[in-house]
PDB file of C-alpha atoms in Angstrom:
ATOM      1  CA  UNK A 112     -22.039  12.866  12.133  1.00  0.00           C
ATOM      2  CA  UNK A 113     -23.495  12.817  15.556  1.00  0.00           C
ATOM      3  CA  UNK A 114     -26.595  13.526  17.132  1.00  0.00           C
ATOM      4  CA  UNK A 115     -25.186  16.732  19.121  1.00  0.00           C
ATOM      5  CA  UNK A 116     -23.375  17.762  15.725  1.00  0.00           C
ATOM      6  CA  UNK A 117     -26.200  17.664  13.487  1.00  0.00           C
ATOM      7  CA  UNK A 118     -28.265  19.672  16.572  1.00  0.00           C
ATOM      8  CA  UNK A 119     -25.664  22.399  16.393  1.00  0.00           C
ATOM      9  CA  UNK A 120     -25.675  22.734  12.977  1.00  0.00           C
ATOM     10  CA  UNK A 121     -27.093  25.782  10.746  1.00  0.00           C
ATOM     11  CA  UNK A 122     -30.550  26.101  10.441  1.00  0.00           C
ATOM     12  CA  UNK A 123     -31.649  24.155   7.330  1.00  0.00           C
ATOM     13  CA  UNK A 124     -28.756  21.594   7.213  1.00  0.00           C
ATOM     14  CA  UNK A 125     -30.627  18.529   8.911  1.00  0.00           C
ATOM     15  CA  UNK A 126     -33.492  19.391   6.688  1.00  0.00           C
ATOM     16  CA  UNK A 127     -30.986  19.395   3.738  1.00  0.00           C
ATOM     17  CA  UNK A 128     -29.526  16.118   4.954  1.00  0.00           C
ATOM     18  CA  UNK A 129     -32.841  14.378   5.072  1.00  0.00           C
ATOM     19  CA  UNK A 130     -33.216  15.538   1.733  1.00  0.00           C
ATOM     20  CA  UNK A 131     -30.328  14.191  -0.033  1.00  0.00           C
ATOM     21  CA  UNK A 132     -30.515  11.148   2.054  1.00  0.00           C
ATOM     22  CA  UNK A 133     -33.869  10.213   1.834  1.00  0.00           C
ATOM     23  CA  UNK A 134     -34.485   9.636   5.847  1.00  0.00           C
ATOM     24  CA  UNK A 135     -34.685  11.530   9.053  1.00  0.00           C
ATOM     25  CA  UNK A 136     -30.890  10.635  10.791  1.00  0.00           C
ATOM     26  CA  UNK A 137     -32.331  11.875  13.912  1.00  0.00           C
ATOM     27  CA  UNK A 138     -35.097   9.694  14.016  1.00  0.00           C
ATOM     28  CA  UNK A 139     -39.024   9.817  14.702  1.00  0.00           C
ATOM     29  CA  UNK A 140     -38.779  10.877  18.144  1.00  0.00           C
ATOM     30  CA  UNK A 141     -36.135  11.611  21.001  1.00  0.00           C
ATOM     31  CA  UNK A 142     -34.033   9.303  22.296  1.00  0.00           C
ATOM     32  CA  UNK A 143     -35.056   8.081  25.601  1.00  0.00           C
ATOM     33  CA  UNK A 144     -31.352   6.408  26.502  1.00  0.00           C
ATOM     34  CA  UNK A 145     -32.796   2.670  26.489  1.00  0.00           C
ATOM     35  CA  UNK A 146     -31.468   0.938  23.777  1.00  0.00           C
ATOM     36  CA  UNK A 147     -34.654  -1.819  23.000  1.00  0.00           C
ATOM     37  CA  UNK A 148     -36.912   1.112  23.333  1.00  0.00           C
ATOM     38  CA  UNK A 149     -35.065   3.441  21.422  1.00  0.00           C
ATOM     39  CA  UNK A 150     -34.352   1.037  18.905  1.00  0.00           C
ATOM     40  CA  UNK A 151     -38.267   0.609  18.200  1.00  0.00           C
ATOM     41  CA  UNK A 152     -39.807   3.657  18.836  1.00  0.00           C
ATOM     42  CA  UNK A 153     -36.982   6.132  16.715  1.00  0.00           C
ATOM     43  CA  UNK A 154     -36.293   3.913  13.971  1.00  0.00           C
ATOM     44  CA  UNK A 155     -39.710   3.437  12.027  1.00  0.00           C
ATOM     45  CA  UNK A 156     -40.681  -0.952  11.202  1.00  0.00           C
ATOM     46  CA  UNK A 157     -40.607  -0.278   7.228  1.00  0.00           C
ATOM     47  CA  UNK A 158     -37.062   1.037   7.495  1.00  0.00           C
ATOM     48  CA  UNK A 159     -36.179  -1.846  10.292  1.00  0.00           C
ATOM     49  CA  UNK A 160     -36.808  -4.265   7.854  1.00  0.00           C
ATOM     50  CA  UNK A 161     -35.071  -2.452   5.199  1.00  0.00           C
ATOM     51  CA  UNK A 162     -31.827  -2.437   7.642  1.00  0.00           C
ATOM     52  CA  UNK A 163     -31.786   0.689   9.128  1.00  0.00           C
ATOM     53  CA  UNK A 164     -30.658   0.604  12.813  1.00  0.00           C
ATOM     54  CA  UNK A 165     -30.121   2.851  16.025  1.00  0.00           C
ATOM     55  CA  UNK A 166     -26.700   3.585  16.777  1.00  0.00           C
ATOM     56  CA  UNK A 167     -26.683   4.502  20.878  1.00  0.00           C
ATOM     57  CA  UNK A 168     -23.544   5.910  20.721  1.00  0.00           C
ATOM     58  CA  UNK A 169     -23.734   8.604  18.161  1.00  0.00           C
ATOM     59  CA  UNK A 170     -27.610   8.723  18.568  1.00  0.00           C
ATOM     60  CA  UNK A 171     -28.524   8.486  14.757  1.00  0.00           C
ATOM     61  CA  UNK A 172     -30.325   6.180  12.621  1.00  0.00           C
ATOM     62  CA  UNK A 173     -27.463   4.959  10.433  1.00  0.00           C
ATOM     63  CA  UNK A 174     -27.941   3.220   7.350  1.00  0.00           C
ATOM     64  CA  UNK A 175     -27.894  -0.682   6.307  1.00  0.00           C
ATOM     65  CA  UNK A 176     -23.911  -1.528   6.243  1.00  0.00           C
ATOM     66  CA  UNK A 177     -23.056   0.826   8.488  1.00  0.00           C
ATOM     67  CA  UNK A 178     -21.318   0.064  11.739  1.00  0.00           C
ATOM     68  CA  UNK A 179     -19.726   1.921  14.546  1.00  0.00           C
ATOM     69  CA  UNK A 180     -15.759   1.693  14.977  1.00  0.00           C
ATOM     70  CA  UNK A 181     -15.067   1.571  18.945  1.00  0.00           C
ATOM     71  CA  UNK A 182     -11.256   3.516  18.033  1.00  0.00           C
ATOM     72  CA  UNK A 183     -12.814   6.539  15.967  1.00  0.00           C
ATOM     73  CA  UNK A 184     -16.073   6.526  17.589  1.00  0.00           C
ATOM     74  CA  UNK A 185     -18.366   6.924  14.418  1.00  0.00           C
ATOM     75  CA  UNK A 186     -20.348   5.082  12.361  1.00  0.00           C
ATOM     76  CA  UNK A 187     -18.561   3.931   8.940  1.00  0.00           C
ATOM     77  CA  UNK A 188     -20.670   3.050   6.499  1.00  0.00           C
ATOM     78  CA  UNK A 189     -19.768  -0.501   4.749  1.00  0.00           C
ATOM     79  CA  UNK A 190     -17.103  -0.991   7.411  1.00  0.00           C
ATOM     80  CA  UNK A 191     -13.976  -2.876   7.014  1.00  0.00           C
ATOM     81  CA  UNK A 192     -12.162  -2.762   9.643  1.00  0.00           C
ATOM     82  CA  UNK A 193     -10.128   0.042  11.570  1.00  0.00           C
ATOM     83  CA  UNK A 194      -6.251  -0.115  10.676  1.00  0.00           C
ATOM     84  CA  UNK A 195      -3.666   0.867  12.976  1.00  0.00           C
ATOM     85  CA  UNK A 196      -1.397   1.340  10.507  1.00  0.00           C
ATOM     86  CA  UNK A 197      -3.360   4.304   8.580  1.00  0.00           C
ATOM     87  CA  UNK A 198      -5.104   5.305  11.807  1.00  0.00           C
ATOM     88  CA  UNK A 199      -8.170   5.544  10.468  1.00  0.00           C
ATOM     89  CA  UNK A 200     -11.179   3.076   9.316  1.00  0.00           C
ATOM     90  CA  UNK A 201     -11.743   1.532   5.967  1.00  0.00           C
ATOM     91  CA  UNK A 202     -15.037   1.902   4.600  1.00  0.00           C
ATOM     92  CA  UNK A 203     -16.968   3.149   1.657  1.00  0.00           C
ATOM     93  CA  UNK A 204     -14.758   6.070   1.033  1.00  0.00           C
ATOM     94  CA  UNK A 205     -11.441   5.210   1.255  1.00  0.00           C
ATOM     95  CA  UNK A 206     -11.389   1.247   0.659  1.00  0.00           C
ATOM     96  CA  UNK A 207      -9.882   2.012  -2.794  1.00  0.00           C
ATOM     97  CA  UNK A 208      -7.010   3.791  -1.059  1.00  0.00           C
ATOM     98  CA  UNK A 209      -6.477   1.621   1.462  1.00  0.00           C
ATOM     99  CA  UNK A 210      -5.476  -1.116  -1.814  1.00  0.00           C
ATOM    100  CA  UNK A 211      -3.292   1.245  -3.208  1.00  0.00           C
ATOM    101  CA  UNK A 212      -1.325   1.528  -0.371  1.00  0.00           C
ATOM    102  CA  UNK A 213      -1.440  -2.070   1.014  1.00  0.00           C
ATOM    103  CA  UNK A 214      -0.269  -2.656  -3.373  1.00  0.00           C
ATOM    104  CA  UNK A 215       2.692  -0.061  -2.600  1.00  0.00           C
ATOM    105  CA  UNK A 216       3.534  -1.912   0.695  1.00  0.00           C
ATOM    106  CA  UNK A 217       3.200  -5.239  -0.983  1.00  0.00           C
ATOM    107  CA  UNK A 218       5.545  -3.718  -4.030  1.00  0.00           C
ATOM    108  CA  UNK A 219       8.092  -2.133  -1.774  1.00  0.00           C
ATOM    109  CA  UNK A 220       8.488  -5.527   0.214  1.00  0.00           C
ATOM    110  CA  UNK A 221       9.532  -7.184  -2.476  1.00  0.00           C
ATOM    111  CA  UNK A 222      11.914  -4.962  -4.055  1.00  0.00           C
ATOM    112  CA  UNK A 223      13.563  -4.519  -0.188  1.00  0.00           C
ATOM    113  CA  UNK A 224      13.637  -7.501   1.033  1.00  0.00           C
ATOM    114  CA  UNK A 225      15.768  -9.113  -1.782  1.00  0.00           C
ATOM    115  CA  UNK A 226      18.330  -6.525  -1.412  1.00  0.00           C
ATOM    116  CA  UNK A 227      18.557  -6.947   1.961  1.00  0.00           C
ATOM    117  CA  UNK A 228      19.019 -10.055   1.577  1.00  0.00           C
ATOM    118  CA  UNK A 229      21.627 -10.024  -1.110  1.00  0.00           C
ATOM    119  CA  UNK A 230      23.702  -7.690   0.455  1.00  0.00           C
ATOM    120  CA  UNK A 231      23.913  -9.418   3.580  1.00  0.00           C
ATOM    121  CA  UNK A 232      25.123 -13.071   2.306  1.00  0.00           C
ATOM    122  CA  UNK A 233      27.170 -10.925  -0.459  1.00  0.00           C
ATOM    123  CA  UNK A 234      30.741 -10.798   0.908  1.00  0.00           C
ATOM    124  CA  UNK A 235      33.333  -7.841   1.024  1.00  0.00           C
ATOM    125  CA  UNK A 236      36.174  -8.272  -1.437  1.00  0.00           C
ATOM    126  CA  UNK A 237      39.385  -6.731   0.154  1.00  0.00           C
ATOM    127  CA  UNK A 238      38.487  -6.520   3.419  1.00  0.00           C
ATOM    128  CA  UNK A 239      40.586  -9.008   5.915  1.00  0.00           C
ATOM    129  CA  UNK A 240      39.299 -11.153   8.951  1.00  0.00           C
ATOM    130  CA  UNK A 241      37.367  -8.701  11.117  1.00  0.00           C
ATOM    131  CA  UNK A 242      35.505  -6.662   7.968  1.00  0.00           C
ATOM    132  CA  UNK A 243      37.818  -3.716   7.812  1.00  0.00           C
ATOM    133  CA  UNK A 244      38.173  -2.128   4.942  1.00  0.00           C
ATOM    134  CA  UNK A 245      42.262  -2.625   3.650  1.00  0.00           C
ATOM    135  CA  UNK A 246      44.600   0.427   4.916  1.00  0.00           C
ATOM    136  CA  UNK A 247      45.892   2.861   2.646  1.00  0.00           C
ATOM    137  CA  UNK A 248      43.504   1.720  -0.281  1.00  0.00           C
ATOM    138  CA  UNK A 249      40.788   4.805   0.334  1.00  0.00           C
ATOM    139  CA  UNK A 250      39.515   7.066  -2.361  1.00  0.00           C
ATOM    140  CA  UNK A 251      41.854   9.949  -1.069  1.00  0.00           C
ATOM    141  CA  UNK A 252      45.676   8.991  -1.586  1.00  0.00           C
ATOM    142  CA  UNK A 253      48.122  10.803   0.269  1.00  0.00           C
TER     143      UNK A 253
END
C-alpha cells in the first residue's frame, strides 16, 4: 500500500503491519522528497544491505524483490512483469495463475488452430462452382 494509505488507516494497523512484517514500511523518518537523501536517511544501512529500498513513488520502504510497475503504480513484490492481456502484474501472488491461464491459452491454441485449419482446406461436397449449397436439397422438402 502507499504511504498516504497506510497514514489514513485505523489506528493500530501500521503498528500491526510492522508487526507481522518485521520492519517499519514508513521508514525511520519523513520523507524529505530527494530521492539520494531519502534513500539514506529513511531506509536504515543494516536493512540497505539486506535489500531493502525506498520506493519515491509510493513513499514506503519495500522489501528485497520488490519493484514498482509504472501501469498499476505499486510496488509488486517479486515482479514479473505487467501483462496487458490480464491487466494486471505478475508477481508473488498470482504467478501460479498467470501459468494456468497462459497453459489454457497454450491448450486452446492447439485444439483451434487445427480445426481451423482443417476446415478451411476441407472442401464442400455438393456444392457447385461458386460454394452454394445445391437447390432443392435442404433439410425442409416441400
Amino acid at each position: 500500500p502507499t504511504r498516504d494509505l497506510l497514514l489514513a488507516s485505523p489506528p493500530g494497523m501500521v503498528e500491526d503491519l510492522c508487526e507481522a512484517l518485521g520492519y517499519n514500511v514508513l521508514g525511520e523518518h519523513a520523507p524529505t522528497g530527494d530521492a539520494q537523501e531519502d534513500e539514506t536517511r529513511i531506509v536504515p544501512e543494516a536493512m540497505r544491505r539486506a535489500g531493502y529500498r525506498w520506493c519515491r513513488t509510493c513513499q514506503i520502504v519495500r522489501p528485497p524483490r520488490a519493484s514498482h510497475c509504472k501501469e498499476c503504480d505499486h510496488c509488486v513484490l517479486r515482479f514479473d512483469h505487467h501483462c496487458p492481456f490480464v491487466n494486471n502484474c505478475i508477481g508473488q501472488r498470482n504467478y501460479h495463475f498467470f501459468v494456468g491461464f497462459s497453459t489454457c491459452t497454450v491448450v486452446l491454441a492447439l485444439l483451434v488452430l487445427p480445426a481451423i485449419l482443417w476446415w478451411s482446406t476441407s472442401g464442400t461436397e455438393g456444392s457447385d462452382a461458386t460454394g452454394a449449397p445445391p437447390s432443392g436439397g435442404g433439410l425442409l422438402k416441400d
